[in-house]
Amino acid sequence: MTVSYTLKVANAQFGGFSKLLFRWKGSIYKLLYKEFLVFVMLYAMLSITYRRLLTEEQKRVYVKVAQYCNHSTDLIPMSFVLGFYVTLIVNRWWAQYTSIPLPDQLMCVISSTVHGKDEKGRILRRSLIRYANLSSVLILRSVSTRVLKRFPTMDHVVEAGFMTQEERKKFESLHSDFNKYWIPCVWFTNLAAQARRDGRVRDDVALRLLIDELNLYRAKCSMLFHYDWISIPLVYTQVVTIAVYSFFAFCVIGRQFLEPLDPEQDQDRDLDLYVPLTTLLQFFFYAGWLKVAEQIINPFGEDDDDFETNKLIDRNLQVSLLSVDDMYQNLPLTGKDKYWNESTAQPPYTIATAAETLKPSFLGSTFDMRMSDDPEQSQQVEASPSLPRMHTPLLNRFLTAAASPAVSLKNFGRSNRAHHHLLRLRGEGGFPSPNPRHGEDPELVGRIEEEETEDEASEPPTPSTRLKVPSPLEASQGPQRENPQIRVRQPSDESINIDQSAA
């Protein structure tokens, strides 16, 4: 039976966990006491041999061997190896528990989608949920020793009512080299499809919902099968076991009390303790860690903290049959609730919990934050582009560099001479700066005008389309000036002939 102590640790208090240290069932003492006694006996025998039976020369040799073994224990990464292994085992243990199939969702869907108060409808609902429970029993027989001891043969499964004799004949007539836990799930789908044809399932949406819930149930059965099939790699378990046993084999030799080799160093020798407390604690922790992993690596056994699979089978069958049969359309009368005329419902408290009503409800972490008392800080303003913006010096350098289109204008003019049909941009007086708050670089503006003059001098007269761009002076004079205008000149026949002859 699983050892549960949840109520004992419901409230954190002084010495709360100390009450759990004296339990025997499911404790580390019960799990480790045999290995602990073996380690203590080996340590005591070696200590007596060193103290009473060895000669002085033999003691000198043993001291060197013990020192070597004691230094070798530092080379075994016990915390890393054991910590990672136990973490992996614990995650796998919890994942196996969540993979145990529970029929709660499936039974609710069956009760709501499979209709009929007559005997046929009742048989249909009970058969569907029985097939689901039969599938879980078959898979648990394959992975749990407790369930296999309860249902050692198929005769016991039939006698328990999970399967009829006719269903057993059908089951055994299907030959397969693999586990056949999935056969009742296929019976479920065929029976659900027949119920849809007979009108017991009203529409295809309800049938789809029924099949989807069954697939989720079957997927959990499949996960149990795969967890039982694919174990933690054996080499990893062997590495951890060898690391723990070799570590404490070195400790048995290296943690003994040693007499100094030089009699003059007798004053500096360690304290002679017949019982090595720190070494025993180390064994208790590390070996206990390994035993925890050994216990939960397969939680479908018969250890104290293994899963109670037989209780789960009983619970699932009883609850599921009750849900699809006795509770089908067996509704209590509905009426006005107690808080019908109240705008805010407030359930009553007992005297033991009345103090909780004095605590205010949580409204948010900033609800009690103190704001500035200055009324000017609470005034609302609208965001406007005219508000000053702050730029860092580095950002200003980028903005100023971005305002210089000298290279692009030069390349644009050259490409325009090769293609006469492209539009050519000519600035009459220069381009305005993209950022009106920053002054233009005179050197950059002069470079633009010089390059434009060179392009105009070297380029032949061609029909072009002019884009009039206002100068910075015109742009800064306000809205009374006219907006930039685009003038398109149609090429005359004479200019076209001149261009063709030039080409």
Short mmCIF file of C-alpha atoms in Angstrom, two decimals:
data_model
loop_
_atom_site.label_atom_id
_atom_site.label_comp_id
_atom_site.label_asym_id
_atom_site.label_seq_id
_atom_site.Cartn_x
_atom_site.Cartn_y
_atom_site.Cartn_z
CA MET A 1 0.00 0.00 0.00
CA THR A 2 1.30 3.45 -0.85
CA VAL A 3 2.56 5.31 2.22
CA SER A 4 0.84 8.70 2.35
CA TYR A 5 1.86 11.40 4.82
CA THR A 6 0.34 14.42 3.09
CA LEU A 7 -1.79 15.44 6.07
CA LYS A 8 1.24 15.42 8.37
CA VAL A 9 2.98 18.07 6.28
CA ALA A 10 -0.07 20.20 5.49
CA ASN A 11 1.29 22.99 7.71
CA ALA A 12 4.96 23.89 8.07
CA GLN A 13 5.88 23.97 11.72
CA PHE A 14 8.84 23.46 14.04
CA GLY A 15 10.13 19.93 13.72
CA GLY A 16 7.47 19.06 11.16
CA PHE A 17 9.55 16.52 9.28
CA SER A 18 11.05 15.11 12.47
CA LYS A 19 7.77 13.29 13.14
CA LEU A 20 8.26 11.35 9.93
CA LEU A 21 11.71 10.08 10.89
CA PHE A 22 10.35 7.39 13.20
CA ARG A 23 8.14 5.61 10.67
CA TRP A 24 9.19 2.17 9.54
CA LYS A 25 6.93 1.32 6.61
CA GLY A 26 8.22 2.90 3.43
CA SER A 27 11.22 4.38 5.28
CA ILE A 28 14.85 4.46 4.26
CA TYR A 29 15.70 2.37 7.32
CA LYS A 30 13.61 -0.53 6.06
CA LEU A 31 15.10 -0.19 2.61
CA LEU A 32 18.76 0.14 3.62
CA TYR A 33 19.34 -1.61 6.92
CA LYS A 34 20.78 -4.81 5.43
CA GLU A 35 23.41 -3.03 3.32
CA PHE A 36 24.17 -0.75 6.27
CA LEU A 37 24.84 -3.70 8.59
CA VAL A 38 27.13 -5.33 6.01
CA PHE A 39 29.16 -2.13 5.67
CA VAL A 40 29.49 -1.70 9.45
CA MET A 41 30.57 -5.33 9.91
CA LEU A 42 33.23 -5.09 7.18
CA TYR A 43 34.56 -1.86 8.65
CA ALA A 44 34.69 -3.34 12.19
CA MET A 45 36.46 -6.51 11.04
CA LEU A 46 39.11 -4.55 9.16
CA SER A 47 39.59 -2.18 12.10
CA ILE A 48 40.13 -5.05 14.54
CA THR A 49 42.55 -6.73 12.14
CA TYR A 50 44.60 -3.54 11.78
CA ARG A 51 44.67 -2.75 15.49
CA ARG A 52 45.27 -6.25 16.93
CA LEU A 53 46.58 -8.68 14.35
CA LEU A 54 49.03 -6.81 12.10
CA THR A 55 52.71 -6.38 12.88
CA GLU A 56 54.47 -3.03 12.77
CA GLU A 57 55.79 -3.63 9.27
CA GLN A 58 52.39 -4.76 8.07
CA LYS A 59 50.82 -1.67 9.59
CA ARG A 60 53.26 0.51 7.63
CA VAL A 61 52.20 -1.17 4.40
CA TYR A 62 48.54 -0.86 5.31
CA VAL A 63 48.93 2.87 6.05
CA LYS A 64 50.19 3.49 2.50
CA VAL A 65 47.35 1.42 1.04
CA ALA A 66 44.77 3.23 3.18
CA GLN A 67 46.09 6.65 2.18
CA TYR A 68 45.92 5.67 -1.48
CA CYS A 69 42.31 4.46 -1.10
CA ASN A 70 41.30 7.60 0.78
CA HIS A 71 42.69 9.83 -1.98
CA SER A 72 41.01 7.67 -4.63
CA THR A 73 37.55 8.42 -3.24
CA ASP A 74 37.91 12.03 -4.45
CA LEU A 75 38.20 10.79 -8.05
CA ILE A 76 34.70 9.23 -8.11
CA PRO A 77 32.06 11.90 -8.96
CA MET A 78 29.39 10.49 -6.69
CA SER A 79 27.15 13.55 -6.50
CA PHE A 80 27.06 14.07 -10.26
CA VAL A 81 26.50 10.41 -11.19
CA LEU A 82 23.88 9.71 -8.55
CA GLY A 83 22.10 13.05 -8.81
CA PHE A 84 21.55 12.87 -12.54
CA TYR A 85 20.49 9.21 -12.35
CA VAL A 86 17.97 9.71 -9.56
CA THR A 87 16.51 12.77 -11.32
CA LEU A 88 15.99 10.70 -14.46
CA ILE A 89 14.36 7.89 -12.48
CA VAL A 90 11.99 10.23 -10.59
CA ASN A 91 10.81 11.92 -13.81
CA ARG A 92 10.20 8.52 -15.38
CA TRP A 93 8.35 7.33 -12.26
CA TRP A 94 5.89 10.24 -12.34
CA ALA A 95 5.39 9.92 -16.10
CA GLN A 96 4.41 6.28 -15.62
CA TYR A 97 1.82 7.24 -13.05
CA THR A 98 0.24 9.83 -15.34
CA SER A 99 0.09 7.16 -18.07
CA ILE A 100 -2.24 4.90 -16.09
CA PRO A 101 -5.56 4.89 -18.03
CA LEU A 102 -8.50 6.37 -16.13
CA PRO A 103 -12.00 6.12 -17.69
CA ASP A 104 -13.41 9.33 -16.21
CA GLN A 105 -13.48 11.40 -19.41
CA LEU A 106 -14.58 8.47 -21.54
CA MET A 107 -17.47 7.52 -19.27
CA CYS A 108 -18.81 11.10 -19.31
CA VAL A 109 -18.76 11.13 -23.11
CA ILE A 110 -20.52 7.73 -23.29
CA SER A 111 -23.21 8.86 -20.84
CA SER A 112 -23.91 12.02 -22.86
CA THR A 113 -23.71 10.71 -26.44
CA VAL A 114 -25.07 7.13 -26.36
CA HIS A 115 -28.84 7.41 -25.87
CA GLY A 116 -31.59 5.00 -24.94
CA LYS A 117 -33.34 4.25 -21.67
CA ASP A 118 -34.40 0.80 -22.79
CA GLU A 119 -32.51 -2.40 -22.07
CA LYS A 120 -30.64 -2.28 -25.38
CA GLY A 121 -29.35 1.22 -24.71
CA ARG A 122 -28.26 0.20 -21.23
CA ILE A 123 -26.44 -2.88 -22.57
CA LEU A 124 -24.75 -0.72 -25.19
CA ARG A 125 -23.36 1.80 -22.70
CA ARG A 126 -22.21 -0.84 -20.23
CA SER A 127 -20.53 -2.85 -22.98
CA LEU A 128 -18.63 0.16 -24.25
CA ILE A 129 -17.22 1.07 -20.85
CA ARG A 130 -16.52 -2.59 -20.04
CA TYR A 131 -14.39 -2.90 -23.18
CA ALA A 132 -12.36 0.10 -22.06
CA ASN A 133 -11.81 -1.39 -18.59
CA LEU A 134 -10.93 -4.75 -20.13
CA SER A 135 -8.19 -3.11 -22.19
CA SER A 136 -6.65 -1.56 -19.07
CA VAL A 137 -6.80 -4.87 -17.18
CA LEU A 138 -5.01 -6.67 -20.02
CA ILE A 139 -2.20 -4.11 -20.16
CA LEU A 140 -1.82 -3.99 -16.37
CA ARG A 141 -1.54 -7.79 -16.31
CA SER A 142 1.46 -7.36 -18.61
CA VAL A 143 3.32 -4.80 -16.50
CA SER A 144 2.23 -5.20 -12.87
CA THR A 145 3.09 -8.18 -10.71
CA ARG A 146 0.19 -7.42 -8.37
CA VAL A 147 -2.40 -7.53 -11.14
CA LEU A 148 -0.89 -10.69 -12.63
CA LYS A 149 -1.14 -12.41 -9.27
CA ARG A 150 -4.79 -11.36 -9.10
CA PHE A 151 -5.61 -12.45 -12.68
CA PRO A 152 -3.05 -15.14 -13.53
CA THR A 153 -5.09 -16.59 -16.42
CA MET A 154 -7.83 -15.47 -18.78
CA ASP A 155 -10.24 -17.64 -16.82
CA HIS A 156 -9.82 -15.28 -13.87
CA VAL A 157 -10.52 -12.30 -16.13
CA VAL A 158 -13.75 -13.95 -17.38
CA GLU A 159 -14.76 -14.91 -13.85
CA ALA A 160 -14.23 -11.32 -12.69
CA GLY A 161 -16.76 -10.12 -15.28
CA PHE A 162 -14.45 -8.12 -17.52
CA MET A 163 -14.97 -10.54 -20.41
CA THR A 164 -17.66 -13.01 -21.47
CA GLN A 165 -17.01 -16.50 -22.75
CA GLU A 166 -18.03 -15.49 -26.26
CA GLU A 167 -15.63 -12.56 -26.15
CA ARG A 168 -12.88 -14.83 -24.88
CA LYS A 169 -13.32 -17.15 -27.87
CA LYS A 170 -13.10 -14.17 -30.21
CA PHE A 171 -10.05 -12.92 -28.35
CA GLU A 172 -8.18 -16.22 -28.47
CA SER A 173 -9.10 -16.85 -32.11
CA LEU A 174 -7.07 -13.80 -33.14
CA HIS A 175 -3.48 -14.99 -33.33
CA SER A 176 -0.69 -12.46 -32.83
CA ASP A 177 2.87 -12.62 -31.59
CA PHE A 178 2.40 -9.33 -29.74
CA ASN A 179 0.39 -8.13 -26.80
CA LYS A 180 -3.31 -8.07 -27.66
CA TYR A 181 -4.49 -5.44 -25.16
CA TRP A 182 -5.77 -3.32 -28.08
CA ILE A 183 -8.47 -5.81 -29.22
CA PRO A 184 -11.17 -4.51 -26.82
CA CYS A 185 -10.52 -0.99 -28.15
CA VAL A 186 -11.30 -2.20 -31.67
CA TRP A 187 -14.51 -3.82 -30.37
CA PHE A 188 -15.36 -0.44 -28.85
CA THR A 189 -14.99 1.41 -32.16
CA ASN A 190 -17.06 -1.16 -34.09
CA LEU A 191 -19.82 -1.07 -31.48
CA ALA A 192 -19.83 2.74 -31.49
CA ALA A 193 -20.17 2.77 -35.30
CA GLN A 194 -23.08 0.33 -35.06
CA ALA A 195 -24.73 2.57 -32.47
CA ARG A 196 -24.41 5.48 -34.90
CA ARG A 197 -26.14 3.48 -37.64
CA ASP A 198 -28.92 2.49 -35.24
CA GLY A 199 -29.45 6.09 -34.16
CA ARG A 200 -28.22 5.58 -30.59
CA VAL A 201 -25.50 8.13 -31.34
CA ARG A 202 -27.35 11.13 -32.79
CA ASP A 203 -24.74 12.66 -35.12
CA ASP A 204 -21.24 12.28 -36.49
CA VAL A 205 -19.86 14.94 -34.15
CA ALA A 206 -20.83 12.82 -31.14
CA LEU A 207 -19.30 9.75 -32.76
CA ARG A 208 -16.08 11.65 -33.43
CA LEU A 209 -15.93 12.81 -29.80
CA LEU A 210 -16.47 9.24 -28.62
CA ILE A 211 -13.67 7.86 -30.81
CA ASP A 212 -11.27 10.66 -29.82
CA GLU A 213 -11.72 9.95 -26.13
CA LEU A 214 -11.16 6.26 -26.74
CA ASN A 215 -7.94 7.02 -28.62
CA LEU A 216 -6.66 9.04 -25.67
CA TYR A 217 -7.50 6.14 -23.37
CA ARG A 218 -5.80 3.63 -25.67
CA ALA A 219 -2.72 5.88 -25.98
CA LYS A 220 -2.18 5.69 -22.22
CA CYS A 221 -2.41 1.91 -22.33
CA SER A 222 0.19 1.97 -25.09
CA MET A 223 2.50 4.22 -23.04
CA LEU A 224 2.43 1.76 -20.14
CA PHE A 225 3.42 -0.99 -22.53
CA HIS A 226 6.33 1.05 -23.88
CA TYR A 227 7.53 2.12 -20.45
CA ASP A 228 7.65 -1.54 -19.49
CA TRP A 229 9.41 -2.47 -22.73
CA ILE A 230 12.00 0.36 -22.91
CA SER A 231 13.93 0.61 -19.66
CA ILE A 232 16.70 2.93 -18.53
CA PRO A 233 19.81 1.76 -20.43
CA LEU A 234 21.42 -1.05 -18.49
CA VAL A 235 24.89 0.42 -18.84
CA TYR A 236 23.80 3.54 -16.95
CA THR A 237 22.39 1.52 -14.08
CA GLN A 238 25.59 -0.55 -13.98
CA VAL A 239 27.78 2.56 -13.93
CA VAL A 240 25.88 4.04 -11.00
CA THR A 241 25.90 0.79 -9.03
CA ILE A 242 29.62 0.19 -9.59
CA ALA A 243 30.40 3.79 -8.65
CA VAL A 244 28.58 3.51 -5.32
CA TYR A 245 29.95 0.11 -4.37
CA SER A 246 33.54 0.95 -5.36
CA PHE A 247 33.35 4.25 -3.47
CA PHE A 248 32.44 2.52 -0.21
CA ALA A 249 34.91 -0.29 -0.84
CA PHE A 250 37.63 2.35 -0.84
CA CYS A 251 36.02 3.93 2.24
CA VAL A 252 36.19 0.66 4.21
CA ILE A 253 39.95 0.63 3.73
CA GLY A 254 40.82 4.31 3.54
CA ARG A 255 38.66 5.69 6.34
CA GLN A 256 40.27 3.55 9.06
CA PHE A 257 42.18 5.11 11.91
CA LEU A 258 45.88 5.13 10.97
CA GLU A 259 48.87 5.26 13.30
CA PRO A 260 51.62 7.66 12.13
CA LEU A 261 54.65 6.13 10.42
CA ASP A 262 57.01 8.42 12.31
CA PRO A 263 56.74 8.15 16.12
CA GLU A 264 57.71 11.84 16.40
CA GLN A 265 54.47 12.76 14.66
CA ASP A 266 52.42 11.04 17.32
CA GLN A 267 51.13 14.39 18.60
CA ASP A 268 49.75 15.39 15.20
CA ARG A 269 47.81 12.21 14.50
CA ASP A 270 44.05 12.25 14.00
CA LEU A 271 41.56 11.56 16.74
CA ASP A 272 41.02 7.83 17.18
CA LEU A 273 37.29 7.21 16.65
CA TYR A 274 36.13 3.63 16.77
CA VAL A 275 32.87 4.62 15.08
CA PRO A 276 33.40 6.75 11.91
CA LEU A 277 30.32 8.93 12.07
CA THR A 278 30.93 10.97 8.90
CA THR A 279 31.66 7.85 6.85
CA LEU A 280 28.51 6.16 8.11
CA LEU A 281 26.47 9.25 7.22
CA GLN A 282 28.02 9.26 3.77
CA PHE A 283 27.00 5.64 3.29
CA PHE A 284 23.52 6.41 4.54
CA PHE A 285 23.08 9.26 2.06
CA TYR A 286 24.70 7.83 -1.06
CA ALA A 287 23.57 4.24 -0.68
CA GLY A 288 20.11 5.44 0.34
CA TRP A 289 19.98 7.53 -2.82
CA LEU A 290 20.75 4.44 -4.85
CA LYS A 291 18.10 2.39 -3.03
CA VAL A 292 15.48 5.06 -3.74
CA ALA A 293 16.21 4.76 -7.45
CA GLU A 294 16.11 0.98 -7.14
CA GLN A 295 12.66 1.13 -5.56
CA ILE A 296 10.95 3.48 -7.99
CA ILE A 297 12.61 2.45 -11.25
CA ASN A 298 9.69 0.03 -11.68
CA PRO A 299 6.68 1.26 -9.68
CA PHE A 300 4.49 -1.67 -10.76
CA GLY A 301 5.99 -4.11 -8.29
CA GLU A 302 5.12 -4.85 -4.67
CA ASP A 303 7.22 -2.35 -2.77
CA ASP A 304 5.70 -0.13 -0.13
CA ASP A 305 5.51 2.90 -2.42
CA ASP A 306 4.60 1.14 -5.67
CA PHE A 307 1.34 1.94 -7.42
CA GLU A 308 -1.79 0.26 -6.09
CA THR A 309 -2.93 -1.07 -9.44
CA ASN A 310 -5.51 -3.48 -8.03
CA LYS A 311 -7.25 -0.66 -6.18
CA LEU A 312 -7.25 1.39 -9.37
CA ILE A 313 -8.94 -1.44 -11.28
CA ASP A 314 -11.67 -1.72 -8.64
CA ARG A 315 -12.23 2.00 -8.58
CA ASN A 316 -12.33 2.38 -12.38
CA LEU A 317 -14.87 -0.41 -12.91
CA GLN A 318 -17.20 0.71 -10.14
CA VAL A 319 -17.18 4.42 -11.03
CA SER A 320 -17.50 3.91 -14.78
CA LEU A 321 -20.45 1.51 -14.57
CA LEU A 322 -22.19 3.82 -12.13
CA SER A 323 -21.70 6.76 -14.48
CA VAL A 324 -23.03 5.17 -17.68
CA ASP A 325 -25.89 3.20 -16.12
CA ASP A 326 -27.43 4.45 -12.89
CA MET A 327 -26.58 8.09 -13.57
CA TYR A 328 -27.80 8.14 -17.19
CA GLN A 329 -30.41 10.94 -17.37
CA ASN A 330 -30.90 10.58 -13.62
CA LEU A 331 -30.84 14.29 -12.84
CA PRO A 332 -31.85 16.05 -9.64
CA LEU A 333 -34.58 18.68 -9.79
CA THR A 334 -33.31 22.11 -10.71
CA GLY A 335 -34.52 25.31 -9.09
CA LYS A 336 -33.46 28.66 -7.75
CA ASP A 337 -30.21 28.56 -5.86
CA LYS A 338 -29.63 30.09 -2.46
CA TYR A 339 -28.15 33.28 -3.90
CA TRP A 340 -30.90 33.93 -6.44
CA ASN A 341 -31.78 37.39 -5.11
CA GLU A 342 -28.25 38.40 -4.09
CA SER A 343 -25.98 40.37 -6.37
CA THR A 344 -22.79 39.13 -4.71
CA ALA A 345 -22.70 35.56 -3.49
CA GLN A 346 -20.90 35.07 -0.18
CA PRO A 347 -20.76 31.51 1.20
CA PRO A 348 -20.75 31.29 5.00
CA TYR A 349 -17.67 30.61 7.14
CA THR A 350 -17.28 28.52 10.26
CA ILE A 351 -15.88 29.94 13.49
CA ALA A 352 -12.56 28.24 12.77
CA THR A 353 -12.26 30.07 9.43
CA ALA A 354 -13.95 33.38 10.31
CA ALA A 355 -10.57 35.15 10.59
CA GLU A 356 -10.08 34.76 6.84
CA THR A 357 -12.89 37.25 6.21
CA LEU A 358 -10.79 40.04 7.74
CA LYS A 359 -8.13 39.71 5.07
CA PRO A 360 -8.69 41.90 2.01
CA SER A 361 -8.86 40.17 -1.33
CA PHE A 362 -5.89 40.42 -3.64
CA LEU A 363 -6.47 43.04 -6.34
CA GLY A 364 -3.02 43.22 -7.91
CA SER A 365 0.54 43.93 -6.89
CA THR A 366 0.32 47.65 -7.81
CA PHE A 367 -3.00 48.28 -6.06
CA ASP A 368 -1.35 49.58 -2.87
CA MET A 369 1.51 51.44 -4.56
CA ARG A 370 1.87 55.04 -3.39
CA MET A 371 1.70 57.67 -6.11
CA SER A 372 3.23 61.15 -6.16
CA ASP A 373 1.25 63.86 -4.34
CA ASP A 374 2.21 66.49 -6.90
CA PRO A 375 -0.96 67.30 -8.92
CA GLU A 376 1.12 68.26 -11.97
CA GLN A 377 2.40 64.68 -12.24
CA SER A 378 -1.19 63.39 -12.51
CA GLN A 379 -2.28 65.68 -15.35
CA GLN A 380 -2.96 64.00 -18.67
CA VAL A 381 -1.26 65.21 -21.83
CA GLU A 382 -1.58 64.13 -25.42
CA ALA A 383 1.34 62.77 -27.35
CA SER A 384 2.46 65.35 -29.95
CA PRO A 385 5.24 65.29 -32.56
CA SER A 386 6.25 68.80 -31.46
CA LEU A 387 7.38 67.52 -28.04
CA PRO A 388 11.20 67.49 -27.84
CA ARG A 389 12.86 64.13 -28.24
CA MET A 390 16.15 63.17 -26.79
CA HIS A 391 18.84 61.56 -28.94
CA THR A 392 22.17 60.25 -27.85
CA PRO A 393 25.32 61.61 -29.56
CA LEU A 394 25.89 58.25 -31.23
CA LEU A 395 22.34 58.25 -32.61
CA ASN A 396 22.85 61.82 -33.89
CA ARG A 397 25.88 60.70 -35.85
CA PHE A 398 23.85 57.98 -37.54
CA LEU A 399 21.03 60.40 -38.31
CA THR A 400 23.44 62.94 -39.82
CA ALA A 401 25.13 60.26 -41.92
CA ALA A 402 21.78 59.01 -43.13
CA ALA A 403 20.87 62.49 -44.38
CA SER A 404 23.58 62.44 -47.07
CA PRO A 405 22.38 60.90 -50.33
CA ALA A 406 25.52 61.90 -52.30
CA VAL A 407 26.53 58.42 -53.38
CA SER A 408 23.03 57.38 -54.30
CA LEU A 409 22.47 60.56 -56.36
CA LYS A 410 25.70 60.04 -58.25
CA ASN A 411 24.92 56.44 -59.07
CA PHE A 412 21.36 57.40 -59.94
CA GLY A 413 22.56 60.05 -62.41
CA ARG A 414 24.97 57.65 -64.11
CA SER A 415 22.33 55.02 -64.58
CA ASN A 416 20.02 57.72 -65.96
CA ARG A 417 22.40 58.46 -68.80
CA ALA A 418 22.24 54.82 -69.93
CA HIS A 419 18.46 54.60 -69.68
CA HIS A 420 16.64 57.66 -71.02
CA HIS A 421 13.23 56.49 -69.97
CA LEU A 422 14.03 56.65 -66.22
CA LEU A 423 13.04 59.62 -64.10
CA ARG A 424 15.92 61.85 -63.04
CA LEU A 425 15.85 63.71 -59.72
CA ARG A 426 17.35 67.18 -59.79
CA GLY A 427 17.44 69.29 -56.67
CA GLU A 428 17.05 72.96 -57.19
CA GLY A 429 19.02 74.32 -54.32
CA GLY A 430 19.66 71.08 -52.42
CA PHE A 431 17.70 68.47 -50.49
CA PRO A 432 16.07 69.11 -47.16
CA SER A 433 17.47 67.30 -44.14
CA PRO A 434 15.41 64.33 -42.93
CA ASN A 435 15.66 65.61 -39.39
CA PRO A 436 14.77 69.33 -39.31
CA ARG A 437 16.10 69.71 -35.76
CA HIS A 438 19.67 68.97 -36.81
CA GLY A 439 21.68 71.30 -39.05
CA GLU A 440 22.97 70.14 -42.38
CA ASP A 441 26.62 69.49 -42.96
CA PRO A 442 27.83 72.25 -45.37
CA GLU A 443 30.56 69.99 -46.68
CA LEU A 444 28.07 67.26 -47.56
CA VAL A 445 25.69 69.76 -49.24
CA GLY A 446 28.55 71.24 -51.25
CA ARG A 447 29.59 67.77 -52.33
CA ILE A 448 26.08 67.07 -53.60
CA GLU A 449 25.99 70.33 -55.64
CA GLU A 450 29.46 69.69 -57.10
CA GLU A 451 28.55 66.18 -58.22
CA GLU A 452 25.31 67.44 -59.76
CA THR A 453 27.26 70.10 -61.72
CA GLU A 454 29.66 67.49 -63.06
CA ASP A 455 26.80 65.24 -64.12
CA GLU A 456 25.01 68.09 -65.91
CA ALA A 457 28.17 69.17 -67.73
CA SER A 458 29.02 65.70 -68.97
CA GLU A 459 25.54 64.59 -69.87
CA PRO A 460 24.03 65.43 -73.28
CA PRO A 461 20.75 67.27 -73.49
CA THR A 462 18.00 64.72 -73.30
CA PRO A 463 14.29 64.94 -72.71
CA SER A 464 13.74 64.40 -69.04
CA THR A 465 11.21 64.60 -66.34
CA ARG A 466 12.00 67.15 -63.70
CA LEU A 467 11.16 66.76 -60.00
CA LYS A 468 11.13 70.10 -58.28
CA VAL A 469 12.25 69.74 -54.65
CA PRO A 470 12.09 72.75 -52.35
CA SER A 471 15.24 74.01 -50.75
CA PRO A 472 15.65 74.03 -46.95
CA LEU A 473 14.94 77.76 -46.95
CA GLU A 474 11.69 77.30 -48.80
CA ALA A 475 10.71 74.39 -46.60
CA SER A 476 11.28 76.39 -43.42
CA GLN A 477 9.15 79.40 -44.40
CA GLY A 478 5.89 77.76 -43.43
CA PRO A 479 2.63 76.82 -45.12
CA GLN A 480 2.39 79.97 -47.33
CA ARG A 481 4.76 78.51 -49.89
CA GLU A 482 3.48 76.09 -52.50
CA ASN A 483 4.02 72.36 -52.15
CA PRO A 484 6.56 70.64 -54.43
CA GLN A 485 5.19 70.02 -57.93
CA ILE A 486 6.11 67.34 -60.39
CA ARG A 487 6.29 68.54 -63.98
CA VAL A 488 6.29 65.97 -66.77
CA ARG A 489 7.44 67.14 -70.22
CA GLN A 490 6.51 65.14 -73.24
CA PRO A 491 9.49 64.52 -75.53
CA SER A 492 9.16 66.08 -78.96
CA ASP A 493 9.78 64.23 -82.20
CA GLU A 494 12.86 66.38 -82.87
CA SER A 495 14.52 65.42 -79.57
CA ILE A 496 13.74 61.77 -80.14
CA ASN A 497 15.44 61.89 -83.56
CA ILE A 498 18.51 63.58 -82.05
CA ASP A 499 18.78 60.89 -79.37
CA GLN A 500 18.49 58.09 -81.91
CA SER A 501 21.18 59.64 -84.11
CA ALA A 502 23.45 60.10 -81.10
CA ALA A 503 22.95 56.44 -80.15
#
